[in-house]
Amino acid sequence: MAEPVKYYLFLDECGDQNLVDFDPEFPIFTLCGIVVSDEQLRKLETQIKELKNKFWGEKQIILHSRDIRKCQNGFEILLDLNVKKEFYSCVNQILGQDIYTIICCAILKEPYIRQYGKLNDVYALSLSFIMERTVFFLDSLKQESIELNTIIERRGKKEDNALLAYYNQLMDKGTYWVESSRIKKYFKTFEPKYKSENVTGLQIADLIAYPITRYILNKDAVNYAYDVIKDNIYTDNGKVYGLKVFPT
């Protein structure tokens, strides 16, 4: 039997999980995943490193969407509009490549609370939607053997342990649409990483999560960043599986 092809699922969020006292101007939680093969990840890591060297030299910088938008925490160079234009052009060239696949889930808080209340874990729910759609995507590749490693950004010991327990529950019991054996066929490891560990896949997921969230909140608004990445959202036979909005 051939060696399994290694893939990664990187997950980062936009918005918070709070269902009790949330910002009415941002009533959404988005968990954004990117699925990428080991081979293509190496390409992305090289490109992101070259991007950082071009603008920051030897200084270590972590790409973070909020800091980029606010030109803070190392991104003050973007206050120069010429630098900012060049930086965004370079980022768009990287993110616009067809070498990774987006699978994400957004929870609309107001309709969700009306139907399901305020006590559920929207991160865990989003994870279940993403895991089952990741199975659909990996099935579609029709490769003999795939090994998927899941990497999330650390949020805190309590939160990480709770999410790991839910992940293991999904592995053991499956979801409504995908039985346990199909999940176990692909999903092999689950690892939290700190933002400071400079994980390229997590940074790309972070950059992608915000424009997708803005698109969901207002599909008619100008959103150039979304236009760059939209073709990477997982679609099969004309049906979009990689952009789950709940409830709908």
Coordinates of N, CA, C and O in Angstrom, one line a residue, residues 5-12 31-42 44 94-95 97-105 126-127 129-143 146-152 186-188 200-206 208-209 212 229 231-235 241-243:
V5 N -1.0 10.3 1.6 CA -0.7 11.7 1.3 C -1.1 12.5 2.5 O -2.3 12.4 3.0
K6 N -0.3 13.4 2.9 CA -0.5 14.1 4.1 C -1.2 15.5 3.8 O -0.8 16.2 2.9
Y7 N -2.3 15.7 4.5 CA -3.0 17.0 4.4 C -3.1 17.6 5.8 O -3.0 17.0 6.8
Y8 N -3.4 18.9 5.7 CA -3.6 19.7 7.0 C -4.9 20.4 6.9 O -5.3 20.9 5.9
L9 N -5.6 20.5 8.1 CA -6.8 21.4 8.2 C -6.4 22.4 9.3 O -6.2 22.1 10.5
F10 N -6.2 23.7 8.9 CA -5.9 24.8 9.8 C -7.2 25.6 10.1 O -7.9 25.9 9.2
L11 N -7.4 25.9 11.4 CA -8.6 26.5 11.8 C -8.4 27.8 12.6 O -7.6 27.8 13.6
D12 N -9.0 28.9 12.3 CA -9.0 30.1 13.0 C -10.3 30.8 13.0 O -11.1 30.5 12.1
L31 N -15.9 30.3 12.0 CA -14.7 29.4 12.2 C -14.3 29.1 10.7 O -15.0 28.5 10.0
C32 N -13.1 29.4 10.4 CA -12.6 29.3 9.0 C -11.5 28.2 9.0 O -10.5 28.3 9.7
G33 N -11.6 27.3 8.0 CA -10.7 26.3 7.9 C -10.1 26.3 6.5 O -10.8 26.7 5.5
I34 N -8.8 26.0 6.4 CA -8.2 25.8 5.0 C -7.6 24.4 5.0 O -7.0 23.9 6.0
V35 N -7.9 23.7 4.0 CA -7.3 22.3 3.8 C -6.3 22.4 2.7 O -6.5 22.9 1.6
V36 N -5.1 21.9 3.0 CA -3.9 22.0 2.1 C -3.1 20.8 2.2 O -2.9 20.2 3.3
S37 N -2.5 20.3 1.1 CA -1.6 19.2 1.1 C -0.3 19.6 1.7 O 0.1 20.8 1.7
D38 N 0.5 18.6 2.1 CA 1.8 18.9 2.6 C 2.7 19.6 1.6 O 3.4 20.5 1.9
E39 N 2.6 19.1 0.4 CA 3.4 19.7 -0.7 C 3.0 21.1 -1.0 O 3.9 22.0 -1.1
Q40 N 1.8 21.4 -1.0 CA 1.3 22.8 -1.3 C 1.6 23.7 -0.1 O 1.8 24.9 -0.2
L41 N 1.5 23.1 1.1 CA 1.8 23.9 2.3 C 3.3 24.4 2.3 O 3.6 25.5 2.7
R42 N 4.2 23.5 1.8 CA 5.6 24.0 1.7 C 5.7 25.2 0.8 O 6.5 26.1 1.1
L44 N 3.4 27.5 0.2 CA 2.8 28.6 0.9 C 3.8 29.1 2.0 O 3.9 30.3 2.2
I94 N -0.6 35.6 -3.2 CA -0.5 34.3 -2.5 C -1.8 33.7 -2.2 O -2.1 32.5 -2.5
L95 N -2.8 34.5 -1.7 CA -4.1 33.9 -1.3 C -4.9 33.6 -2.5 O -5.9 32.8 -2.4
Q97 N -4.1 32.0 -5.1 CA -3.6 30.7 -5.8 C -4.6 29.6 -5.5 O -5.1 29.5 -4.4
D98 N -4.7 28.7 -6.5 CA -5.6 27.5 -6.3 C -4.8 26.4 -5.8 O -4.6 25.3 -6.4
I99 N -4.2 26.6 -4.6 CA -3.4 25.5 -4.0 C -3.9 25.1 -2.5 O -3.2 24.4 -1.8
Y100 N -5.1 25.7 -2.1 CA -5.7 25.3 -0.9 C -7.2 25.4 -1.0 O -7.7 26.0 -2.0
T101 N -7.9 24.8 -0.1 CA -9.4 24.8 -0.2 C -9.9 25.4 1.1 O -9.5 25.0 2.2
I102 N -10.9 26.2 1.0 CA -11.6 26.9 2.1 C -12.8 26.1 2.5 O -13.7 25.8 1.7
I103 N -12.9 25.7 3.8 CA -14.1 25.1 4.4 C -14.4 25.8 5.7 O -13.6 25.7 6.6
C104 N -15.5 26.6 5.7 CA -15.8 27.4 6.9 C -17.2 27.3 7.3 O -18.1 26.9 6.6
C105 N -17.5 27.8 8.5 CA -18.8 27.8 9.1 C -19.1 29.1 9.8 O -18.2 29.6 10.6
S126 N -19.6 24.6 15.0 CA -18.9 24.9 13.7 C -17.9 23.8 13.4 O -17.8 23.5 12.2
L127 N -17.2 23.3 14.3 CA -16.2 22.3 14.1 C -16.9 21.1 13.5 O -16.3 20.5 12.5
F129 N -19.6 20.9 11.6 CA -19.9 21.2 10.2 C -18.7 21.1 9.3 O -18.7 20.6 8.2
I130 N -17.6 21.7 9.8 CA -16.3 21.7 9.0 C -15.8 20.3 8.8 O -15.3 19.9 7.8
M131 N -15.8 19.5 9.9 CA -15.2 18.2 9.8 C -16.0 17.3 8.8 O -15.4 16.6 8.0
E132 N -17.3 17.4 8.8 CA -18.1 16.6 7.9 C -17.9 17.0 6.4 O -17.8 16.2 5.5
R133 N -17.8 18.3 6.2 CA -17.5 18.8 4.9 C -16.1 18.6 4.4 O -15.8 18.4 3.2
T134 N -15.2 18.5 5.3 CA -13.8 18.1 5.0 C -13.8 16.7 4.5 O -13.0 16.3 3.6
V135 N -14.6 15.8 5.2 CA -14.7 14.4 4.7 C -15.2 14.4 3.3 O -14.7 13.7 2.4
F136 N -16.3 15.2 3.0 CA -16.8 15.2 1.6 C -15.7 15.6 0.6 O -15.6 15.0 -0.5
F137 N -14.9 16.7 1.0 CA -13.9 17.2 0.1 C -12.8 16.1 -0.1 O -12.4 15.8 -1.3
L138 N -12.3 15.5 0.9 CA -11.3 14.5 0.8 C -11.8 13.2 0.0 O -11.0 12.6 -0.7
D139 N -13.1 12.9 0.2 CA -13.6 11.8 -0.6 C -13.5 12.2 -2.1 O -13.3 11.3 -2.9
S140 N -13.8 13.4 -2.4 CA -13.8 13.9 -3.8 C -12.5 13.8 -4.5 O -12.4 13.7 -5.7
L141 N -11.4 13.8 -3.7 CA -10.1 13.7 -4.3 C -9.8 12.3 -4.8 O -8.9 12.2 -5.7
K142 N -10.5 11.3 -4.3 CA -10.3 9.9 -4.8 C -8.9 9.4 -4.8 O -8.4 8.8 -5.7
Q143 N -8.2 9.8 -3.7 CA -6.9 9.3 -3.5 C -6.9 8.1 -2.6 O -7.8 7.9 -1.7
I146 N -5.2 9.1 2.6 CA -5.0 10.4 3.0 C -4.9 10.5 4.5 O -5.7 9.9 5.2
E147 N -3.9 11.2 5.0 CA -3.8 11.4 6.5 C -4.0 12.9 6.8 O -3.2 13.7 6.2
L148 N -5.0 13.2 7.5 CA -5.3 14.7 7.8 C -4.9 15.0 9.2 O -5.3 14.4 10.2
N149 N -4.2 16.1 9.4 CA -3.8 16.6 10.7 C -4.5 18.0 10.9 O -4.3 18.9 10.1
T150 N -5.2 18.1 12.0 CA -5.9 19.3 12.3 C -5.2 20.2 13.3 O -4.7 19.7 14.3
I151 N -5.0 21.4 13.0 CA -4.3 22.4 13.8 C -5.1 23.6 14.1 O -5.6 24.2 13.1
I152 N -5.3 23.9 15.3 CA -6.1 25.1 15.7 C -5.3 26.1 16.5 O -4.2 25.7 17.0
Y186 N -9.8 9.7 7.7 CA -8.9 10.8 7.4 C -8.3 11.5 8.6 O -7.1 11.8 8.6
F187 N -9.1 11.8 9.6 CA -8.6 12.6 10.7 C -7.7 11.8 11.6 O -8.2 10.8 12.2
K188 N -6.5 12.3 11.8 CA -5.5 11.5 12.6 C -5.0 12.2 13.8 O -4.8 11.6 14.8
T200 N 2.2 29.1 9.5 CA 1.7 29.7 8.2 C 0.3 29.4 8.0 O -0.5 30.3 7.6
G201 N -0.2 28.1 8.1 CA -1.5 27.8 7.8 C -2.5 28.5 8.7 O -3.6 28.9 8.2
L202 N -2.2 28.7 10.0 CA -3.1 29.4 10.9 C -3.2 30.9 10.5 O -4.2 31.5 10.6
Q203 N -2.1 31.5 10.0 CA -2.1 32.9 9.6 C -2.9 33.1 8.3 O -3.6 34.1 8.2
I204 N -2.8 32.1 7.4 CA -3.7 32.2 6.2 C -5.1 32.1 6.6 O -6.0 32.8 6.1
A205 N -5.5 31.1 7.5 CA -6.9 31.0 7.9 C -7.4 32.3 8.5 O -8.5 32.7 8.3
D206 N -6.5 32.9 9.3 CA -6.9 34.2 10.0 C -7.1 35.3 8.9 O -8.1 36.0 9.0
I208 N -8.1 34.9 5.9 CA -9.3 34.6 5.1 C -10.6 34.8 5.9 O -11.6 35.2 5.3
A209 N -10.6 34.6 7.2 CA -11.8 34.5 8.0 C -12.5 35.9 8.0 O -13.8 35.9 7.9
I212 N -14.5 36.8 4.6 CA -15.6 35.9 4.5 C -16.7 36.3 5.4 O -17.9 36.3 5.0
I229 N -10.4 35.4 -2.8 CA -10.3 34.0 -2.3 C -11.6 33.2 -2.6 O -11.6 32.0 -2.4
D231 N -13.0 31.8 -5.1 CA -12.9 30.6 -5.9 C -12.3 29.4 -5.2 O -12.3 28.3 -5.7
N232 N -11.7 29.7 -4.1 CA -11.1 28.6 -3.3 C -12.0 27.9 -2.3 O -11.7 26.9 -1.6
I233 N -13.3 28.5 -2.2 CA -14.3 27.9 -1.3 C -14.7 26.5 -1.9 O -15.0 26.5 -3.1
Y234 N -14.8 25.5 -1.1 CA -15.1 24.2 -1.6 C -16.4 24.1 -2.2 O -17.5 24.4 -1.6
T235 N -16.5 23.7 -3.5 CA -17.7 23.6 -4.3 C -17.6 22.3 -5.1 O -16.6 21.9 -5.6
Y241 N -20.2 23.8 -0.6 CA -20.1 23.1 0.7 C -19.2 23.8 1.6 O -19.3 23.5 2.8
G242 N -18.3 24.6 1.1 CA -17.3 25.2 2.0 C -17.7 26.5 2.7 O -16.8 27.1 3.3
L243 N -18.9 26.9 2.6 CA -19.4 28.1 3.2 C -20.7 27.9 3.9 O -21.8 28.2 3.3

